[in-house]
Coordinates of C-alpha atoms and ligand atoms in Angstrom, one line a residue:
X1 CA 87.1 125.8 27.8
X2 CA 84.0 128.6 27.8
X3 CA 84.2 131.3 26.0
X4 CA 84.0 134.3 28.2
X5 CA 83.9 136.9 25.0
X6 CA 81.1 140.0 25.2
X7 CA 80.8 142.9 23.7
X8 CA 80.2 145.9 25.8
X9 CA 79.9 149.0 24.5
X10 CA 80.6 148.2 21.1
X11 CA 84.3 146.8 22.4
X12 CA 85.6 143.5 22.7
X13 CA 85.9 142.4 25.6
X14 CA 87.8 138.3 26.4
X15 CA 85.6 138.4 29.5
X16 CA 82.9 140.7 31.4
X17 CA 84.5 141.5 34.5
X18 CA 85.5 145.1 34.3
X19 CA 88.0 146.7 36.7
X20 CA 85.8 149.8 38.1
X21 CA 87.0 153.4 38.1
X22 CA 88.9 154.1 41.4
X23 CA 92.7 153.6 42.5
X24 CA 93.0 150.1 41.3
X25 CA 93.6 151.8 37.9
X26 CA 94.9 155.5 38.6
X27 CA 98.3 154.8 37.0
X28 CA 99.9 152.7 34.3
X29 CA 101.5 150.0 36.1
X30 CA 97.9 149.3 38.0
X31 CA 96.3 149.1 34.5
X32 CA 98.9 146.3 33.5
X33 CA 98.3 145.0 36.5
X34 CA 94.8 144.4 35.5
X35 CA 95.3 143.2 32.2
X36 CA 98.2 140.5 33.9
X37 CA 95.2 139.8 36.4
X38 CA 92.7 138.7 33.5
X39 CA 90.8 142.0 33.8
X40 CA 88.5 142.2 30.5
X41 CA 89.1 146.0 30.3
X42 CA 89.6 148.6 32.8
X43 CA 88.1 152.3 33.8
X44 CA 90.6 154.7 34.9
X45 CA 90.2 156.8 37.9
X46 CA 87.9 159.4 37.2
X47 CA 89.7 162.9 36.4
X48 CA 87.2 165.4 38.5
X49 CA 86.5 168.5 37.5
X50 CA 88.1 170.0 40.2
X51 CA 91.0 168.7 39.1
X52 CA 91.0 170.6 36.0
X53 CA 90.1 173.6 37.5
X54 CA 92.9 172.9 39.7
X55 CA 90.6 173.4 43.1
X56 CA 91.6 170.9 45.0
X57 CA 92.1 172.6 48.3
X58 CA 88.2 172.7 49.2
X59 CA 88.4 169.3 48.7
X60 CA 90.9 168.5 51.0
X61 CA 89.0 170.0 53.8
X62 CA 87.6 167.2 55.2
X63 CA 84.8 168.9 57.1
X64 CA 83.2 170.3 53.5
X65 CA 80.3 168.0 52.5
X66 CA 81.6 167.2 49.4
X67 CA 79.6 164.5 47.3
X68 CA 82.3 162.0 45.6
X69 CA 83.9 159.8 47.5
X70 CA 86.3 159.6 44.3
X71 CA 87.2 163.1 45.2
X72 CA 88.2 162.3 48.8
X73 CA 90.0 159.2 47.6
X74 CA 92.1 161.2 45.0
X75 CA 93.1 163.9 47.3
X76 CA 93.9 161.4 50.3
X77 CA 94.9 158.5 49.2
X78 CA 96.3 159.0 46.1
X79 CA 99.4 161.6 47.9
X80 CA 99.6 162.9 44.0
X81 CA 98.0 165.6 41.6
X82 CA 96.6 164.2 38.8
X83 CA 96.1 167.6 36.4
X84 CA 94.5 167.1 33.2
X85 CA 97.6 166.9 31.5
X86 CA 98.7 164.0 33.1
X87 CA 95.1 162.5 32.9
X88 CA 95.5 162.0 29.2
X89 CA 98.8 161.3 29.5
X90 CA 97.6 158.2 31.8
X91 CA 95.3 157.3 29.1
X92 CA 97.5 157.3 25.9
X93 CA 100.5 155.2 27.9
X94 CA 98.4 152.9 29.3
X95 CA 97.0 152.3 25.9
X96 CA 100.7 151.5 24.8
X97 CA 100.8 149.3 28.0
X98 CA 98.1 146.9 27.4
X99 CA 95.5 145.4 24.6
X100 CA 92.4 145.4 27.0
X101 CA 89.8 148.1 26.2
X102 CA 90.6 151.2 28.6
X103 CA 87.7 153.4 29.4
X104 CA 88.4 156.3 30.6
X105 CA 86.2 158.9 33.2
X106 CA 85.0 162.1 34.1
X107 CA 83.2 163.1 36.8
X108 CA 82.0 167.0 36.3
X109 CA 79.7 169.3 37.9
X110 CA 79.6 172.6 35.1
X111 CA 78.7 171.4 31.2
X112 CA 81.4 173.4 29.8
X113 CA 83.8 171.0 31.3
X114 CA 81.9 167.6 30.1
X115 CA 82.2 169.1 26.5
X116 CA 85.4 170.3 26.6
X117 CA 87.3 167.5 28.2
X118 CA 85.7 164.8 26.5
X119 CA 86.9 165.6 23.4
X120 CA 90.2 165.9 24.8
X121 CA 89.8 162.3 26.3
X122 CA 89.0 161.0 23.1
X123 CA 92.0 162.4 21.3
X124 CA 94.2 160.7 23.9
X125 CA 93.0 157.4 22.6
X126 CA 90.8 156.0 25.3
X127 CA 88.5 153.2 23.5
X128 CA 85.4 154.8 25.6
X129 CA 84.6 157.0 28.1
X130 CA 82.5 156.5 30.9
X131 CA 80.6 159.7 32.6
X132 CA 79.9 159.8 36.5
X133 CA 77.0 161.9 36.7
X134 CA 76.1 162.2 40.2
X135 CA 73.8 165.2 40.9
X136 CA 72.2 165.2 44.7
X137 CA 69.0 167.2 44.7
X138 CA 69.7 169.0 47.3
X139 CA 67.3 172.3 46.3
X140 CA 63.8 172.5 47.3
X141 CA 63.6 174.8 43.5
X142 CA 64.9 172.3 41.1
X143 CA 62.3 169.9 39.8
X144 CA 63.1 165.9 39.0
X145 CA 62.7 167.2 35.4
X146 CA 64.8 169.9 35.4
X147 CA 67.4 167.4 36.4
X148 CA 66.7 164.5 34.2
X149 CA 67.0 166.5 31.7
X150 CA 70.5 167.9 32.4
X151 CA 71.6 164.0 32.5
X152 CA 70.4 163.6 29.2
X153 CA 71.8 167.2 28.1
X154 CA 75.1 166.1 29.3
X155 CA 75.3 162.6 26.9
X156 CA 74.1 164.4 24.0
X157 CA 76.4 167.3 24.5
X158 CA 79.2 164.8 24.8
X159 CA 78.2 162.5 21.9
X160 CA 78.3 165.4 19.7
X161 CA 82.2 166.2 20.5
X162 CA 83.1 162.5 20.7
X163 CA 83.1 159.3 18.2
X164 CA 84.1 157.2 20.8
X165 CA 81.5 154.9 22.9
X166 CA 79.9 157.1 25.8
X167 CA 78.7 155.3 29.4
X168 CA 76.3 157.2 31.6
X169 CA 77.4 155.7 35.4
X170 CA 74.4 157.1 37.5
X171 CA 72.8 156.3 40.8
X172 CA 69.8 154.6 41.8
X173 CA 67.4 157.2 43.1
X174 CA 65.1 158.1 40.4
X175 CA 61.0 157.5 40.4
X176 CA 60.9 156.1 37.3
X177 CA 64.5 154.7 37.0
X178 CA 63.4 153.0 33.2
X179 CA 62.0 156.3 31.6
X180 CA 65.5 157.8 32.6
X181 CA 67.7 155.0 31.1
X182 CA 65.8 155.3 28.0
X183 CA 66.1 158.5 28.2
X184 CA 69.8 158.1 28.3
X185 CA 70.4 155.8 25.8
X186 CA 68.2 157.9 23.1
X187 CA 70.4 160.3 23.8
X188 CA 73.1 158.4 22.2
X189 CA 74.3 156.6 25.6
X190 CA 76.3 153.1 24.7
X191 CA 75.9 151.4 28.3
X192 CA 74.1 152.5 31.4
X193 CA 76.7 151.4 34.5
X194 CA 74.1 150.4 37.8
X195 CA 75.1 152.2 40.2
X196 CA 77.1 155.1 40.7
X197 CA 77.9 154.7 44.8
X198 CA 77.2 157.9 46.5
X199 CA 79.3 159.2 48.9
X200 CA 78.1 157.7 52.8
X201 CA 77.7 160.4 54.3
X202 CA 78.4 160.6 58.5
X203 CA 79.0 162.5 61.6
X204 CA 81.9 162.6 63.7
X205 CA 80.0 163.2 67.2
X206 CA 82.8 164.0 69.1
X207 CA 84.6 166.9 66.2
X208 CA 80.5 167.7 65.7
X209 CA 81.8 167.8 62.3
X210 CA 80.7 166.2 59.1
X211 CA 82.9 162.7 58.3
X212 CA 82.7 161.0 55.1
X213 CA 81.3 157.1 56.0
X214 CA 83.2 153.8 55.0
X215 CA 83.5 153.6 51.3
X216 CA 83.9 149.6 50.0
X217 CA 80.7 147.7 49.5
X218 CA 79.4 144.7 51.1
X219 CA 78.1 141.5 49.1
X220 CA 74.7 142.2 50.5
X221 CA 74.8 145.5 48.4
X222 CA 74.5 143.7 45.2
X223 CA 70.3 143.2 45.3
X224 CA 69.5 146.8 44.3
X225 CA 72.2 146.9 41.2
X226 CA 70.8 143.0 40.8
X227 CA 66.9 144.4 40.4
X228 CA 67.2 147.4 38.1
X229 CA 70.0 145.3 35.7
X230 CA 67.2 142.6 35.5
X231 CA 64.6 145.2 35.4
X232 CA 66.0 147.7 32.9
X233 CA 67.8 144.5 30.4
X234 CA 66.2 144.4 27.2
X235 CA 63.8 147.5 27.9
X236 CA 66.6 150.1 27.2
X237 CA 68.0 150.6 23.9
X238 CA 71.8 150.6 25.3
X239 CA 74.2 148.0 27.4
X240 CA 74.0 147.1 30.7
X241 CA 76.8 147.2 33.4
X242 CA 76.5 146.1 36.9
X243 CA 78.5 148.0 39.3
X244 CA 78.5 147.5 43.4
X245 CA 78.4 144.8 45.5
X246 CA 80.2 141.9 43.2
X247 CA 82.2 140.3 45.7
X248 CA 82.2 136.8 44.2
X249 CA 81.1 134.3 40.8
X250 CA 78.2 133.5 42.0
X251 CA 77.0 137.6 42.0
X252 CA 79.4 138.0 38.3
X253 CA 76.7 134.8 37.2
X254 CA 74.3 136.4 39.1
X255 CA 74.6 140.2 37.0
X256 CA 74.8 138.3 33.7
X257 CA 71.8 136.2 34.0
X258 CA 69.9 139.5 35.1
X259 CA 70.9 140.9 31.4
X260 CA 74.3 142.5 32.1
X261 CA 76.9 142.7 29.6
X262 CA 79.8 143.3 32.0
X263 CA 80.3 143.7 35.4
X264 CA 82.6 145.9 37.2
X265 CA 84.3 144.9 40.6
X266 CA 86.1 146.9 42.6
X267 CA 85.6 146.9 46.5
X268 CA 86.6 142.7 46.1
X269 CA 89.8 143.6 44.7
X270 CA 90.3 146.6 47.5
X271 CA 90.0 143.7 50.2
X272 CA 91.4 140.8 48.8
X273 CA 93.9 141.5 46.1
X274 CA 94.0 141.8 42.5
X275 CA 94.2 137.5 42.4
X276 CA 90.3 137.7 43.1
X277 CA 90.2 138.7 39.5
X278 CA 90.8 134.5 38.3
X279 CA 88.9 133.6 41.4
X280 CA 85.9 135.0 40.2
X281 CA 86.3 134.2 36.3
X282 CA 87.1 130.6 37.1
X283 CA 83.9 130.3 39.4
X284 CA 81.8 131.4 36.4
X285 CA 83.5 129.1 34.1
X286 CA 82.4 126.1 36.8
X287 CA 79.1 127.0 36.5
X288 CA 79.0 127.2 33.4
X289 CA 80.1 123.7 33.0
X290 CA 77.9 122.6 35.4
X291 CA 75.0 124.0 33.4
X292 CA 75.9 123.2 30.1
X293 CA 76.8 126.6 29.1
X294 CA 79.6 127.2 26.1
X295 CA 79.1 131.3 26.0
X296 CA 77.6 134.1 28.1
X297 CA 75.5 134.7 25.3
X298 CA 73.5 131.3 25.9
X299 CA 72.5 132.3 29.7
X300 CA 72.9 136.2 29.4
X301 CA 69.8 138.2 30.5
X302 CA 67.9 134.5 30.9
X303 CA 66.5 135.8 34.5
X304 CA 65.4 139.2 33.6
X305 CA 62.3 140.8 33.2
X306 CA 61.8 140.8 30.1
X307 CA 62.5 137.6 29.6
X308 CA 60.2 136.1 32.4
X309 CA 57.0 134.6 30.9
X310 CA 54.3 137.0 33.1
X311 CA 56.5 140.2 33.1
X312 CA 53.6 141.9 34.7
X313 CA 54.0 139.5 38.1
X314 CA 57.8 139.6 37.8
X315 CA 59.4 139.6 41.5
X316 CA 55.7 139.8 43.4
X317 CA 55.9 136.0 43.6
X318 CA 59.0 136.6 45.6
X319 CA 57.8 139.3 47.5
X320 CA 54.4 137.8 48.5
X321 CA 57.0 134.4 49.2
X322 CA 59.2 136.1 51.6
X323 CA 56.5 137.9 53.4
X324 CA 54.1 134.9 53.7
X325 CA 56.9 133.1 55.1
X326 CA 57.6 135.4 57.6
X327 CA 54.4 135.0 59.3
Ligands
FMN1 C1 88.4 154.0 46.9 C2 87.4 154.1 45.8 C3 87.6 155.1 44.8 C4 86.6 155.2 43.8 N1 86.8 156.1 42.8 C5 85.9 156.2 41.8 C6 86.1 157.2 40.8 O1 87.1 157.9 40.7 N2 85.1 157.2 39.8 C7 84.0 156.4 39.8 O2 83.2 156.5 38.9 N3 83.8 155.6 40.8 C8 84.7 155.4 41.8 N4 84.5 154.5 42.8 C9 83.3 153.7 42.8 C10 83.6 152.3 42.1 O3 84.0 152.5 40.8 C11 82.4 151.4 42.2 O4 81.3 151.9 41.4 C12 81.9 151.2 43.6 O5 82.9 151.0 44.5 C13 80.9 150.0 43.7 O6 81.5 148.8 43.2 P1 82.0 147.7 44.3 O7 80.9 147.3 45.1 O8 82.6 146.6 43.4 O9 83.1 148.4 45.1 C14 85.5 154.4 43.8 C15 85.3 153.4 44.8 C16 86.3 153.3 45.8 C17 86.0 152.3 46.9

């Protein structure tokens, strides 16, 4: 039998495949359900700073172009209100519950909140904490500096009040996505999760009001994660995680060969039930097998970048390929 072992984050993990933040792990009897599922850790739902502030009823006007997704999720699907206090309480019992690693998140807007509650978070006993940092430039004023540089802010505000692992989950639309994850991961970040999803935003032509679009990922989703993983492995000083668009093995084998150390999975399990969990492990043992492999670590980051011989020409062969081809 392979061993599916990594370590991510500086935790143990049996296996990569990480149950992502959202309702598959919003109370203690999902957690276990992951852990009886062969999940290799989990991320809880991410507690929003509205939450704390207790300001949910903006949110739950539909019409209000809120960003997160995660927000409209909580508030609609959920049918419960998950205050801080019972946030932390969801973290220590599920600790009790199971042996996997549990990460737990926060998604905040103001800094006084990331400071504050992640220290709070850690004394619950989560075994890391993951960080949704999603801002949309949305002002004309603010430059891509000034922004960067509150991502950055954030980590090393939050590594100061914390000894537990920090992950920065961010989105894809940066100019120079490798100066920011370095960026990051000076700033004391332990993994870099690829990528945040951004709210899809809509219309509703009829109600001429704004709608918020269909939130699970498709398979096809997985090339943009799939390039910046491969891209960004081995160039950063911090772990990789792939996050959107895993929908099978072949994309878990697909994330690790790119260079990352785990890969989180969520819309999979949304459509096809928590079983797709074994599914997807026992595809990557097969190919394993088939290719001789006895560990992750003997294939892991193999097609990235870094490890390509002419770096410099990495993907233009492809590129020139599929457009030649074309023709
Ligand atoms: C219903 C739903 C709720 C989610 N809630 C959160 C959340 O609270 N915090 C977070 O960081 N991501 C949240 N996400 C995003 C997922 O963690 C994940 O990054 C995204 O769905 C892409 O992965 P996938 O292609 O495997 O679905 C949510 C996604 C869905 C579909």
């Amino acid at each position: 039998m392979a061993d599916l072992s990594v370590t991510y984050m500086g935790l143990k993990l049996a296996n990569p495949l990480i149950v992502s933040s959202s309702s598959l792990t919003n109370t203690v009897a999902k957690v276990k359900r992951c852990e009886d599922s062969g999940a290799g850790a989990v991320v809880l739902k991410s507690l929003f700073e509205e939450q704390i502030e207790a300001q949910t009823e903006a949110i739950e006007d539909e019409s209000w172009p809120y960003p997160h997704p995660e927000a409209f999720d909580y508030v609609r699907q959920m049918g419960m209100r998950l205050g801080q206090d019972d946030y932390l309480k969801l973290i220590a019992e599920s600790k009790k519950a199971v042996s996997i690693p549990v990460i737990a998140s926060l998604n905040c807007v103001t800094p006084k909140w990331w400071l504050n509650y992640a220290g709070e978070i850690a004394r619950a006993g989560a075994d890391g904490i993951e960080l949704n940092i999603a801002i949309l430039p949305t002002d004309a004023e603010r430059t891509a500096e000034e922004i960067e540089r509150t991502y950055t802010r954030i980590i090393e505000g939050v590594r100061r009040r914390v000894e537990i692992p920090v992950a920065a989950k961010i989105g894809p639309y940066f100019t120079s996505l490798p100066r920011l994850a370095r960026g990051l991961s000076d700033a004391g970040a332990a993994a870099l999760v690829l990528f945040n999803r951004f709210y899809q935003m809509d219309i509703d032509i009829e109600k001429l009001a704004l709608a918020p679009g269909y939130h699970l990922s498709s398979p096809e989703e997985i090339h943009l994660p799939l390039r910046w993983v491969a891209i960004l492995a081995g160039q950063v000083g911090c772990d990789l995680a792939a996050s959107t668009g895993v929908h099978d093995g072949a994309g878990l084998v697909k994330q690790l060969l790119a260079g990352a150390r785990a890969v989180q999975v969520c819309s999979n399990l949304y459509q096809k039930g928590m079983g797709r969990i074994a599914v997807l492990l026992r595809e990557l043992e097969e190919w394993m097998g088939r290719h001789g492999f006895e560990k992750i670590a003997d294939f892991n980051g193999r097609m990235s970048m870094g490890a390509s011989e002419k770096p410099e020409y990495y993907e233009r062969l492809q590129y020139i390929k599929v457009y030649v081809g074309l023709e």
